[in-house]
Each structure stands twice: as structure tokens, then as C-alpha cells.
């Protein structure tokens, strides 16, 4: 798997990027290449490839289609499909893209190299690209590596990615960047006052835990909290088979904040980072928490469990309360929290909530820059009543399910009362159909938009 650029050598083929229908660009090619393009009907469709042979039958150059504005709007990273179609070799991109478009194009190329090959070898693209001039190649490579970490963590089945394995992965990440890790697990969760993490995770054979990573010694403070439900059966409110099938990905929030943390550390951003991952399996056993139970959270708020399948907000709540105790400058949670978010925006968009308009603006800009689309939903105060059941402070699963992503976000916000700015992402973490640079399977959502937005959000 290669998610890096190739060193520049003499043995490099020109790869000429052509906009759809740009006949002038084809006319500018050497005569034999223009004739070859015409003879083959090359039109510059997005991701289309045409190899132009020289006199001796070796590769003289390759043409790659960049489509038109409409095609690119319909297909993110569409050009990346060219990488897999190109013959083995090293290429240098010839283009007239803006810096932003060039960055997206080059990132797509790198991400097209991702394969999940832990359990079976996969064929990999043989074409390499020399880092295009004017790009921060190292930054793009760090972003691609962070995204690959996220995908690997999500794709790995729960048998090999339980709470214990997730802890190992976090320790490995920390070791690589001089970060520290603290873990509170099992019965110690009760002593340390994380009752809801314990309640959700206690039925599983692998112990629930709260994993706490810290890195950096100067600069503004940023705390990332990721939902680490390594498998979500739904608990006693068991999910039907079809809904349970994909629930290895219910640690997608954890995987995504860990990918982002890796990017932040690799790029040495001048900030102090804390990552909190409540890692549990929502399992079924005699000691499982039950519908109707009322849990007292770390923060002291009581929660009536009206559905054991709304477990993510419970484990996050205790982690958020801990994070809030030291009032970081900015707190961000990421979670595969609700089916309702998927109904609202589908698999592609990352809905987010922000307590400060400035953060939402920065994220929208970052999303465009990083080709990582986000969409703001509101912390809609008039719906607060929907999460108040009467016999406890909070209801984890309001009846009816109206505005299910919003009520979940409002629930989380009750545990963030002192931190000045809070952003929450309700992500999917999964790409259901293969697309260029984004194979079917685990995928990071929102991390690249955040990385791009952080300098503005934290005044770095
Ligand atoms: N992990 C699920 C949410 C989920 C489901 C995300 C499918 C992505 C795809 C979460 O724990 C859950 O089951 N939420 C319930 C909450 C409900 C019971 C209030 C949901 O969304 O149905
Ligand atoms: Zn659930
Ligand atoms: Zn869940």
C-alpha cells in the first residue's frame, strides 16, 4: 500500500490532465499524441485514461480526463480512478489547476492507494506520482496516513478490534509521537466515577475502559472525544440482524478522532491535545444494563435508559463530563451516534453541531478546502423538553424519534457546561459503495475538514 509520493527520477512519464471537451488542450499535444487521442475517442471524461505509446512501443505519455465542473461536483476525487487504470510507472502531472484543486487531486491520488489487506492480499495500483510542485507533499502524506489509520481501525472486525485492541492501537499511536496514555478500566471505572461507561460495557467479556491520550506542551487546548463502541448489538433492546451487521464500525468516531490526532501530531501543530475514547462493547448478558434502569452519570445528572441501543450518548456523556472539568479551549466529539443522521443526510455528509458560529464558518471553509463535506445542524433548544422524561433528569431515547440526531446532540451538550466552545459530529464512518479514493468500507468523515479549520478555530 503506497500513500506517499514517488521520488523524482529521470524515468518519469508525463501525465497530462485534460478537462472534458478541451479540444485546444489536445491540439497542443505533439502531433502523434493528438492523433492518437482523436483516434481513440479520448474526451477527457473524469477518470478516463489514455496511454500514448512512442515509436518504439514504450509509454511516451499518458492522458487523464478531469471531466467538467458538473462531473466533478457529482463525483468527489473522480480523477483518482485514473491511478488504478494507469500502467506501472512513475508519472509527473501536467496541469493548470488552482492550488486548491491541485491539492484535492493529489490527495485523491494518494487515497486511491489505500487497501485493507489484513486478511487477504489485495492488488494495488502500480502507478506512482511525483509530488506536484507547489504542494506541501509531506502534509498530504500525513493526512493520507491518518485517514488510512481510521479506515484500518474501522474495517478490522470486532474480534480483532475490541476495547483491548483499541487501547493497543492508541498506545502504539502515542509511542510513535511521544504522547502519554492513561487507562481506567473495568471495576476501576466505578471507583473513578465513570458509571455510565461501566454500565454500558459491563456485559461484554472484554472490559470497558476510558482511554486518555495527551500530547503537546504549549498552545491552546483541544480535547477530542470519540465514540468507541467496538460492537453495538443494541444490548437487551437487541438490534435486528440487518441493523447489527455493520456494527463493528460503531467505533468510527474513535477511529476518526485517532486519525485526526495522528495528523495533528505528525504535523506538529502548536497545540495541547487530549483524546478521550470510551471503549466498550454493547453486549447482551445476565448483567447487562436494562431498559428502565436509571443511571447516575459522572456529572450527577440521572439518565433513564429507555433504550439500551442509545448507548453511545451514555459512554460519551461520562467522557465529555471529564473533559469539561478542565475546560479546554475547544472540545470536539465524533460519533456514529444515530440512524437519524443517516436518514437526514445519507452516508456522504458529516452533520455537525457547534455552539459558536465562528467554528461552524471555519468548518464549512475547511470542508471545501479538504473535499470533506460537512453540514451544520442546530442545537435546537426548543427540543430540550424531548430529552426530559420526568422521573430522571434525562431520557436517552426520546419516544417517536423525531429529530433523533438533534436530540442526541442536545443530550451530549448537557454534559459540556463549562467549556466555552463545543462541536459535535454525528458521522457514519462507512462508505457503502466503492468510489474513487474511497473504497467500500470504513472511512474518515470530518477529520480533514477539522484539520484545515483548526488554525482558524484555535488561532494557531
Ligand atoms: N450505533 C447506533 C447508531 C447508528 C446506527 C449509526 C446505524 C449508524 C448506523 C446507535 O447506538 C443507535 O443504535 N442509536 C439509536 C438510538 C435510538 C434508540 C434512540 C438509533 O439511532 O436508532
Ligand atoms: Zn446503539
Ligand atoms: Zn451505537
Short mmCIF file of C-alpha atoms and ligand atoms in Angstrom, two decimals:
data_model
loop_
_atom_site.label_atom_id
_atom_site.label_comp_id
_atom_site.label_asym_id
_atom_site.label_seq_id
_atom_site.Cartn_x
_atom_site.Cartn_y
_atom_site.Cartn_z
CA UNK A 1 0.00 0.00 0.00
CA UNK A 2 1.55 3.30 -1.05
CA UNK A 3 0.12 6.51 0.30
CA UNK A 4 3.22 8.53 -0.50
CA UNK A 5 4.60 10.36 -3.49
CA UNK A 6 7.45 8.92 -5.57
CA UNK A 7 10.90 10.48 -5.68
CA UNK A 8 11.60 12.48 -8.82
CA UNK A 9 13.74 10.49 -11.26
CA UNK A 10 14.67 10.73 -14.94
CA UNK A 11 12.38 7.87 -15.68
CA UNK A 12 9.10 9.71 -15.37
CA UNK A 13 6.17 9.77 -17.80
CA UNK A 14 4.21 12.96 -18.34
CA UNK A 15 0.59 12.60 -17.16
CA UNK A 16 -1.41 15.28 -18.88
CA UNK A 17 -4.63 16.33 -17.19
CA UNK A 18 -7.31 17.30 -19.68
CA UNK A 19 -10.63 18.98 -18.99
CA UNK A 20 -13.59 17.35 -20.73
CA UNK A 21 -14.08 18.69 -24.25
CA UNK A 22 -10.94 20.82 -24.12
CA UNK A 23 -10.02 20.27 -27.78
CA UNK A 24 -7.48 23.06 -27.58
CA UNK A 25 -5.51 21.10 -24.98
CA UNK A 26 -5.50 18.07 -27.26
CA UNK A 27 -4.34 20.24 -30.21
CA UNK A 28 -1.42 21.39 -28.09
CA UNK A 29 -0.13 17.83 -27.71
CA UNK A 30 2.62 16.56 -30.01
CA UNK A 31 1.06 15.58 -33.36
CA UNK A 32 1.20 11.83 -32.83
CA UNK A 33 -0.38 12.14 -29.36
CA UNK A 34 -3.18 14.37 -30.63
CA UNK A 35 -3.87 11.94 -33.46
CA UNK A 36 -3.82 9.01 -31.01
CA UNK A 37 -6.27 10.79 -28.70
CA UNK A 38 -8.63 11.51 -31.59
CA UNK A 39 -8.35 8.00 -32.99
CA UNK A 40 -9.20 6.56 -29.57
CA UNK A 41 -12.06 8.95 -28.92
CA UNK A 42 -10.41 10.35 -25.78
CA UNK A 43 -12.66 13.13 -24.49
CA UNK A 44 -11.26 13.92 -21.05
CA UNK A 45 -14.15 12.35 -19.11
CA UNK A 46 -13.50 12.29 -15.37
CA UNK A 47 -11.07 9.46 -14.56
CA UNK A 48 -10.63 8.45 -18.24
CA UNK A 49 -7.10 7.34 -19.16
CA UNK A 50 -5.30 7.03 -22.47
CA UNK A 51 -1.72 5.83 -22.70
CA UNK A 52 0.13 7.26 -25.68
CA UNK A 53 2.88 4.96 -26.99
CA UNK A 54 6.10 6.22 -28.55
CA UNK A 55 7.65 4.96 -31.81
CA UNK A 56 9.25 2.02 -30.01
CA UNK A 57 6.08 0.90 -28.28
CA UNK A 58 7.07 2.14 -24.82
CA UNK A 59 4.99 4.70 -22.96
CA UNK A 60 5.53 8.24 -24.26
CA UNK A 61 2.97 9.89 -22.03
CA UNK A 62 -0.48 9.36 -20.60
CA UNK A 63 -3.60 11.49 -20.79
CA UNK A 64 -6.05 11.62 -17.89
CA UNK A 65 -9.51 13.17 -18.00
CA UNK A 66 -10.55 15.66 -15.36
CA UNK A 67 -14.18 15.86 -16.51
CA UNK A 68 -16.06 19.12 -16.28
CA UNK A 69 -17.36 21.15 -13.33
CA UNK A 70 -20.63 19.22 -13.21
CA UNK A 71 -18.94 15.81 -13.29
CA UNK A 72 -16.51 16.83 -10.55
CA UNK A 73 -19.37 18.13 -8.41
CA UNK A 74 -21.09 14.76 -8.74
CA UNK A 75 -18.01 12.69 -8.00
CA UNK A 76 -15.51 13.70 -5.37
CA UNK A 77 -11.92 12.61 -6.18
CA UNK A 78 -13.13 11.39 -9.59
CA UNK A 79 -9.70 11.83 -11.15
CA UNK A 80 -8.26 9.29 -8.70
CA UNK A 81 -9.83 6.47 -10.73
CA UNK A 82 -7.08 7.14 -13.28
CA UNK A 83 -4.42 5.87 -10.89
CA UNK A 84 -5.74 2.33 -10.90
CA UNK A 85 -6.10 2.30 -14.70
CA UNK A 86 -2.58 3.53 -15.45
CA UNK A 87 0.20 1.07 -16.25
CA UNK A 88 3.04 0.59 -13.83
CA UNK A 89 5.42 3.54 -13.75
CA UNK A 90 6.14 6.92 -12.25
CA UNK A 91 4.24 9.92 -13.58
CA UNK A 92 4.52 13.68 -13.38
CA UNK A 93 1.25 15.59 -13.51
CA UNK A 94 0.99 18.39 -16.08
CA UNK A 95 -1.97 20.58 -15.27
CA UNK A 96 -3.24 24.11 -14.86
CA UNK A 97 -5.19 23.57 -11.66
CA UNK A 98 -5.66 26.11 -8.89
CA UNK A 99 -3.71 25.29 -5.71
CA UNK A 100 -6.91 24.06 -4.03
CA UNK A 101 -7.88 21.80 -6.93
CA UNK A 102 -4.33 20.51 -7.20
CA UNK A 103 -4.37 19.58 -3.51
CA UNK A 104 -7.64 17.68 -3.87
CA UNK A 105 -6.35 15.93 -6.99
CA UNK A 106 -3.09 14.88 -5.33
CA UNK A 107 -4.83 13.76 -2.13
CA UNK A 108 -7.27 11.68 -4.17
CA UNK A 109 -4.33 10.04 -5.90
CA UNK A 110 -2.76 9.08 -2.56
CA UNK A 111 -6.02 7.82 -1.06
CA UNK A 112 -6.67 5.69 -4.16
CA UNK A 113 -3.67 3.65 -2.96
CA UNK A 114 -5.44 2.54 0.24
CA UNK A 115 -6.21 -1.16 0.58
CA UNK A 116 -7.48 -3.14 3.56
CA UNK A 117 -5.18 -6.14 3.24
CA UNK A 118 -5.02 -7.53 6.76
CA UNK A 119 -6.93 -10.70 5.91
CA UNK A 120 -6.32 -11.15 2.17
CA UNK A 121 -3.79 -9.61 -0.16
CA UNK A 122 -5.25 -7.01 -2.49
CA UNK A 123 -3.99 -5.84 -5.84
CA UNK A 124 -2.57 -2.35 -5.53
CA UNK A 125 -2.24 0.36 -8.16
CA UNK A 126 1.18 0.25 -9.78
CA UNK A 127 1.28 3.89 -10.87
CA UNK A 128 3.23 6.38 -8.73
CA UNK A 129 3.15 10.16 -8.83
CA UNK A 130 5.98 12.59 -8.28
CA UNK A 131 4.83 15.21 -5.76
CA UNK A 132 3.40 18.05 -7.86
CA UNK A 133 5.26 21.32 -7.45
CA UNK A 134 3.76 23.97 -5.19
CA UNK A 135 2.18 21.41 -2.85
CA UNK A 136 3.05 20.61 0.74
CA UNK A 137 3.65 16.94 -0.06
CA UNK A 138 4.50 15.97 3.50
CA UNK A 139 1.27 17.43 4.77
CA UNK A 140 -0.76 15.48 2.21
CA UNK A 141 1.10 12.31 3.10
CA UNK A 142 0.37 12.86 6.80
CA UNK A 143 -3.31 13.40 6.01
CA UNK A 144 -3.43 10.23 3.91
CA UNK A 145 -1.69 8.24 6.66
CA UNK A 146 -4.19 9.49 9.27
CA UNK A 147 -7.08 8.55 7.00
CA UNK A 148 -5.56 5.09 6.44
CA UNK A 149 -5.35 4.58 10.21
CA UNK A 150 -9.03 5.49 10.55
CA UNK A 151 -10.03 3.09 7.77
CA UNK A 152 -7.95 0.21 9.15
CA UNK A 153 -9.40 0.63 12.65
CA UNK A 154 -12.97 0.64 11.34
CA UNK A 155 -12.50 -2.19 8.86
CA UNK A 156 -10.96 -4.55 11.39
CA UNK A 157 -13.67 -6.87 12.73
CA UNK A 158 -14.54 -6.67 16.41
CA UNK A 159 -12.88 -9.98 17.23
CA UNK A 160 -9.59 -8.22 16.45
CA UNK A 161 -10.70 -4.68 17.40
CA UNK A 162 -12.29 -4.92 20.81
CA UNK A 163 -11.72 -2.39 23.60
CA UNK A 164 -8.37 -4.05 24.39
CA UNK A 165 -7.17 -3.83 20.78
CA UNK A 166 -8.33 -0.25 20.51
CA UNK A 167 -6.28 0.51 23.61
CA UNK A 168 -3.25 -1.18 22.00
CA UNK A 169 -3.72 0.86 18.83
CA UNK A 170 -3.84 4.06 20.88
CA UNK A 171 -0.69 3.09 22.79
CA UNK A 172 1.10 2.43 19.51
CA UNK A 173 -0.02 5.80 18.15
CA UNK A 174 1.10 7.53 21.36
CA UNK A 175 4.51 5.79 21.33
CA UNK A 176 5.11 6.98 17.80
CA UNK A 177 4.63 10.62 18.77
CA UNK A 178 5.77 10.92 22.36
CA UNK A 179 2.24 11.12 23.74
CA UNK A 180 1.14 9.68 27.08
CA UNK A 181 -1.75 7.30 27.70
CA UNK A 182 -3.82 6.64 30.82
CA UNK A 183 -6.45 3.95 31.01
CA UNK A 184 -9.18 3.36 33.58
CA UNK A 185 -10.87 0.02 33.10
CA UNK A 186 -13.29 -2.49 34.45
CA UNK A 187 -14.29 -2.06 38.12
CA UNK A 188 -11.88 0.87 38.43
CA UNK A 189 -14.35 2.80 36.25
CA UNK A 190 -16.75 2.76 39.18
CA UNK A 191 -14.09 3.90 41.67
CA UNK A 192 -13.06 6.71 39.33
CA UNK A 193 -16.70 7.71 38.77
CA UNK A 194 -17.43 6.71 35.18
CA UNK A 195 -20.65 4.85 35.94
CA UNK A 196 -22.24 5.02 32.52
CA UNK A 197 -19.17 3.73 30.68
CA UNK A 198 -19.20 0.82 33.10
CA UNK A 199 -22.94 0.20 32.80
CA UNK A 200 -22.86 0.03 29.01
CA UNK A 201 -19.72 -2.10 28.78
CA UNK A 202 -20.01 -4.43 31.77
CA UNK A 203 -21.86 -7.23 29.97
CA UNK A 204 -19.04 -7.82 27.49
CA UNK A 205 -16.25 -10.32 28.10
CA UNK A 206 -13.68 -7.68 27.21
CA UNK A 207 -13.58 -4.98 29.86
CA UNK A 208 -14.93 -1.48 29.22
CA UNK A 209 -12.40 1.31 29.61
CA UNK A 210 -11.74 5.01 29.23
CA UNK A 211 -8.55 5.73 27.29
CA UNK A 212 -6.96 9.15 27.78
CA UNK A 213 -4.15 10.31 25.48
CA UNK A 214 -2.28 13.58 25.95
CA UNK A 215 0.25 15.24 23.66
CA UNK A 216 1.93 18.64 23.34
CA UNK A 217 3.17 21.07 25.94
CA UNK A 218 2.25 24.53 24.68
CA UNK A 219 -0.52 26.32 22.87
CA UNK A 220 -4.31 26.25 23.06
CA UNK A 221 -6.02 23.16 24.46
CA UNK A 222 -8.08 20.89 22.24
CA UNK A 223 -9.94 17.83 23.51
CA UNK A 224 -11.27 15.23 21.07
CA UNK A 225 -13.78 12.66 22.31
CA UNK A 226 -14.61 9.66 20.11
CA UNK A 227 -17.32 7.04 20.50
CA UNK A 228 -15.51 3.73 20.87
CA UNK A 229 -18.35 1.22 20.85
CA UNK A 230 -16.40 -1.67 19.35
CA UNK A 231 -19.61 -3.55 18.67
CA UNK A 232 -23.19 -2.44 19.15
CA UNK A 233 -25.64 -5.33 19.46
CA UNK A 234 -28.17 -2.84 20.79
CA UNK A 235 -27.94 -4.53 24.19
CA UNK A 236 -31.19 -6.00 25.58
CA UNK A 237 -33.04 -3.83 23.05
CA UNK A 238 -31.31 -6.08 20.54
CA UNK A 239 -30.87 -4.82 17.02
CA UNK A 240 -32.37 -6.95 14.25
CA UNK A 241 -29.76 -8.83 12.21
CA UNK A 242 -29.75 -6.46 9.27
CA UNK A 243 -29.12 -3.45 11.52
CA UNK A 244 -26.45 -5.24 13.56
CA UNK A 245 -24.45 -6.45 10.58
CA UNK A 246 -22.24 -3.38 10.26
CA UNK A 247 -21.89 -2.54 13.92
CA UNK A 248 -18.15 -3.25 14.04
CA UNK A 249 -17.99 0.30 12.73
CA UNK A 250 -19.61 1.75 15.87
CA UNK A 251 -16.14 2.84 16.96
CA UNK A 252 -15.98 5.04 13.85
CA UNK A 253 -15.94 8.20 15.97
CA UNK A 254 -12.93 6.90 17.92
CA UNK A 255 -11.22 5.83 14.68
CA UNK A 256 -11.81 9.24 13.16
CA UNK A 257 -10.51 11.27 16.10
CA UNK A 258 -7.47 8.95 16.25
CA UNK A 259 -6.79 9.58 12.56
CA UNK A 260 -7.11 13.31 13.21
CA UNK A 261 -4.87 13.05 16.28
CA UNK A 262 -2.24 11.29 14.17
CA UNK A 263 -2.40 14.10 11.60
CA UNK A 264 -2.10 16.77 14.31
CA UNK A 265 0.88 15.07 15.94
CA UNK A 266 2.65 14.23 12.67
CA UNK A 267 2.31 17.84 11.55
CA UNK A 268 3.37 19.05 14.98
CA UNK A 269 0.54 21.58 15.32
CA UNK A 270 1.27 24.05 18.13
CA UNK A 271 -1.47 22.95 20.49
CA UNK A 272 -2.07 20.76 23.50
CA UNK A 273 -4.13 17.74 22.55
CA UNK A 274 -6.19 15.40 24.66
CA UNK A 275 -8.04 12.44 23.17
CA UNK A 276 -10.66 10.60 25.23
CA UNK A 277 -12.04 7.29 24.00
CA UNK A 278 -14.66 5.41 25.99
CA UNK A 279 -14.11 1.91 24.58
CA UNK A 280 -16.81 -0.69 25.20
CA UNK A 281 -18.83 -3.43 23.60
CA UNK A 282 -22.58 -3.04 23.96
CA UNK A 283 -23.26 -6.72 24.57
CA UNK A 284 -26.00 -8.97 25.93
CA UNK A 285 -25.54 -10.97 29.14
CA UNK A 286 -27.19 -11.51 32.51
CA UNK A 287 -25.50 -8.43 33.93
CA UNK A 288 -26.40 -6.15 31.03
CA UNK A 289 -27.95 -2.77 31.83
CA UNK A 290 -31.70 -2.79 31.21
CA UNK A 291 -34.42 -0.65 29.71
CA UNK A 292 -35.91 1.38 32.54
CA UNK A 293 -32.72 1.49 34.57
CA UNK A 294 -31.84 4.93 35.84
CA UNK A 295 -28.11 5.64 35.78
CA UNK A 296 -26.40 8.39 37.71
CA UNK A 297 -23.75 9.87 35.44
CA UNK A 298 -20.33 11.20 36.37
CA UNK A 299 -21.74 14.71 36.22
CA UNK A 300 -24.51 13.77 38.65
CA UNK A 301 -27.29 14.01 36.09
CA UNK A 302 -29.58 10.98 36.20
CA UNK A 303 -30.48 9.22 32.95
CA UNK A 304 -33.44 6.97 32.32
CA UNK A 305 -32.43 4.26 29.88
CA UNK A 306 -35.42 3.97 27.61
CA UNK A 307 -33.43 2.08 25.00
CA UNK A 308 -30.19 0.20 25.61
CA UNK A 309 -29.38 0.78 21.93
CA UNK A 310 -28.90 4.51 22.60
CA UNK A 311 -25.62 3.59 24.34
CA UNK A 312 -23.23 5.93 22.54
CA UNK A 313 -24.53 9.05 24.25
CA UNK A 314 -24.16 7.32 27.63
CA UNK A 315 -20.49 6.45 27.30
CA UNK A 316 -19.74 9.79 25.66
CA UNK A 317 -21.51 11.68 28.43
CA UNK A 318 -19.09 10.48 31.12
CA UNK A 319 -16.09 11.20 28.88
CA UNK A 320 -17.43 14.66 28.00
CA UNK A 321 -18.03 15.42 31.66
CA UNK A 322 -14.40 14.54 32.44
CA UNK A 323 -13.17 16.65 29.51
CA UNK A 324 -15.34 19.56 30.63
CA UNK A 325 -13.75 19.53 34.11
CA UNK A 326 -10.57 21.06 32.70
CA UNK A 327 -12.36 23.47 30.31
CA UNK A 328 -10.25 23.13 27.16
CA UNK A 329 -10.39 25.99 24.67
CA UNK A 330 -12.28 23.73 22.28
CA UNK A 331 -13.97 20.37 22.68
CA UNK A 332 -14.99 18.16 19.76
CA UNK A 333 -16.87 14.86 19.84
CA UNK A 334 -17.23 12.43 16.94
CA UNK A 335 -19.61 9.53 16.98
CA UNK A 336 -21.61 7.12 14.86
CA UNK A 337 -24.43 8.24 17.11
CA UNK A 338 -27.78 7.97 15.34
CA UNK A 339 -29.51 6.30 12.43
CA UNK A 340 -31.48 9.54 12.19
CA UNK A 341 -28.39 11.43 10.97
CA UNK A 342 -28.14 8.95 8.08
CA UNK A 343 -31.78 9.36 7.19
CA UNK A 344 -31.25 13.12 7.18
CA UNK A 345 -28.09 13.43 5.09
CA UNK A 346 -27.09 9.99 3.78
CA UNK A 347 -23.65 8.42 4.02
CA UNK A 348 -21.61 11.18 2.39
CA UNK A 349 -22.12 14.25 4.52
CA UNK A 350 -20.95 14.78 8.09
CA UNK A 351 -23.60 16.62 10.10
CA UNK A 352 -22.13 18.71 12.87
CA UNK A 353 -23.33 20.94 15.69
CA UNK A 354 -21.42 23.94 17.01
CA UNK A 355 -22.03 26.22 19.97
CA UNK A 356 -20.11 29.05 18.25
CA UNK A 357 -20.96 30.38 14.77
CA UNK A 358 -17.30 31.15 14.11
CA UNK A 359 -16.42 27.47 14.45
CA UNK A 360 -19.19 26.48 12.04
CA UNK A 361 -17.94 29.02 9.50
CA UNK A 362 -14.36 27.78 9.82
CA UNK A 363 -15.54 24.20 9.37
CA UNK A 364 -17.53 24.97 6.24
CA UNK A 365 -14.45 26.61 4.73
CA UNK A 366 -12.20 23.76 5.85
CA UNK A 367 -14.61 21.23 4.37
CA UNK A 368 -14.46 22.86 0.95
CA UNK A 369 -10.70 23.11 1.08
CA UNK A 370 -10.26 19.47 2.11
CA UNK A 371 -13.02 17.90 -0.03
CA UNK A 372 -14.56 16.58 3.17
CA UNK A 373 -18.17 17.77 3.13
CA UNK A 374 -19.95 18.80 6.33
CA UNK A 375 -23.39 20.22 7.05
CA UNK A 376 -24.45 22.12 10.14
CA UNK A 377 -27.49 21.02 12.14
CA UNK A 378 -28.75 23.06 15.09
CA UNK A 379 -28.50 22.52 18.84
CA UNK A 380 -32.23 23.35 18.75
CA UNK A 381 -33.14 24.48 22.27
CA UNK A 382 -36.92 24.14 21.77
CA UNK A 383 -36.39 20.36 21.61
CA UNK A 384 -34.71 20.21 25.04
CA UNK A 385 -38.04 19.13 26.55
CA UNK A 386 -37.91 15.99 24.40
CA UNK A 387 -34.93 14.62 26.36
CA UNK A 388 -36.53 15.22 29.78
CA UNK A 389 -38.53 12.15 30.88
CA UNK A 390 -39.76 13.41 34.27
CA UNK A 391 -38.58 10.68 36.61
CA UNK A 392 -34.90 11.35 35.83
CA UNK A 393 -33.02 14.37 34.55
CA UNK A 394 -32.57 12.93 31.07
CA UNK A 395 -34.06 10.35 28.70
CA UNK A 396 -31.54 8.56 26.48
CA UNK A 397 -34.11 7.64 23.81
CA UNK A 398 -36.98 10.06 23.32
CA UNK A 399 -40.13 8.38 22.04
CA UNK A 400 -41.15 8.96 18.44
CA UNK A 401 -37.62 9.59 17.25
CA UNK A 402 -38.39 13.00 15.74
CA UNK A 403 -35.14 14.93 15.20
CA UNK A 404 -33.19 11.97 16.54
CA UNK A 405 -29.76 13.37 15.69
CA UNK A 406 -30.61 16.74 17.26
CA UNK A 407 -31.97 15.27 20.48
CA UNK A 408 -28.83 13.11 20.78
CA UNK A 409 -26.67 16.22 20.29
CA UNK A 410 -28.68 18.12 22.92
CA UNK A 411 -28.19 15.18 25.29
CA UNK A 412 -24.41 15.37 24.86
CA UNK A 413 -24.39 19.13 25.31
CA UNK A 414 -25.89 18.77 28.78
CA UNK A 415 -22.52 17.33 29.83
CA UNK A 416 -20.47 20.20 28.41
CA UNK A 417 -21.36 23.17 30.56
CA UNK A 418 -18.09 24.95 31.30
CA UNK A 419 -16.06 24.58 28.11
CA UNK A 420 -16.53 27.71 26.01
CA UNK A 421 -16.82 26.05 22.60
CA UNK A 422 -18.15 22.61 21.73
CA UNK A 423 -18.50 20.94 18.32
CA UNK A 424 -20.16 17.55 17.83
CA UNK A 425 -20.15 15.38 14.68
CA UNK A 426 -22.74 12.65 14.08
CA UNK A 427 -20.94 10.63 11.41
CA UNK A 428 -21.47 7.36 9.53
CA UNK A 429 -17.87 6.18 9.25
CA UNK A 430 -18.65 3.90 6.34
CA UNK A 431 -18.69 4.17 2.58
CA UNK A 432 -21.42 1.82 1.33
CA UNK A 433 -20.41 1.87 -2.37
CA UNK A 434 -16.91 1.94 -3.80
CA UNK A 435 -15.86 5.29 -5.22
CA UNK A 436 -12.55 6.74 -6.38
CA UNK A 437 -10.18 7.20 -3.42
CA UNK A 438 -12.90 5.85 -1.13
CA UNK A 439 -13.30 2.08 -1.37
CA UNK A 440 -16.30 0.40 0.17
CA UNK A 441 -15.74 0.17 3.92
CA UNK A 442 -14.54 2.30 6.79
CA UNK A 443 -13.92 5.94 6.01
CA UNK A 444 -12.97 9.03 7.97
CA UNK A 445 -15.51 11.84 7.95
CA UNK A 446 -14.95 15.40 9.11
CA UNK A 447 -11.33 14.91 10.20
CA UNK A 448 -9.77 16.61 7.19
CA UNK A 449 -12.25 19.49 7.38
CA UNK A 450 -11.32 19.90 11.04
CA UNK A 451 -7.59 19.75 10.39
CA UNK A 452 -8.00 22.51 7.82
CA UNK A 453 -10.19 24.58 10.16
CA UNK A 454 -8.13 24.22 13.34
CA UNK A 455 -5.72 27.11 12.66
CA UNK A 456 -8.68 29.48 12.38
CA UNK A 457 -10.62 27.90 15.24
CA UNK A 458 -7.68 27.96 17.65
CA UNK A 459 -5.76 30.94 16.29
CA UNK A 460 -2.69 28.77 15.59
N1 LIG B 1 -24.74 2.99 16.70
C1 LIG B 1 -26.10 3.35 16.60
C2 LIG B 1 -26.36 4.43 15.56
C3 LIG B 1 -26.16 4.05 14.14
C4 LIG B 1 -26.98 3.12 13.53
C5 LIG B 1 -25.20 4.71 13.42
C6 LIG B 1 -26.79 2.82 12.21
C7 LIG B 1 -25.03 4.41 12.11
C8 LIG B 1 -25.81 3.46 11.51
C9 LIG B 1 -26.61 3.90 17.92
O1 LIG B 1 -26.03 3.39 19.07
C10 LIG B 1 -28.07 3.61 17.95
O2 LIG B 1 -28.42 2.48 17.85
N2 LIG B 1 -28.88 4.65 18.05
C11 LIG B 1 -30.27 4.51 18.06
C12 LIG B 1 -30.83 5.50 19.05
C13 LIG B 1 -32.30 5.33 19.33
C14 LIG B 1 -32.54 4.02 20.02
C15 LIG B 1 -32.74 6.50 20.18
C16 LIG B 1 -30.80 4.82 16.66
O3 LIG B 1 -30.27 5.72 16.02
O4 LIG B 1 -31.71 4.14 16.22
ZN1 LIG B 2 -26.90 1.56 19.72
ZN1 LIG B 3 -24.04 2.66 18.82
#
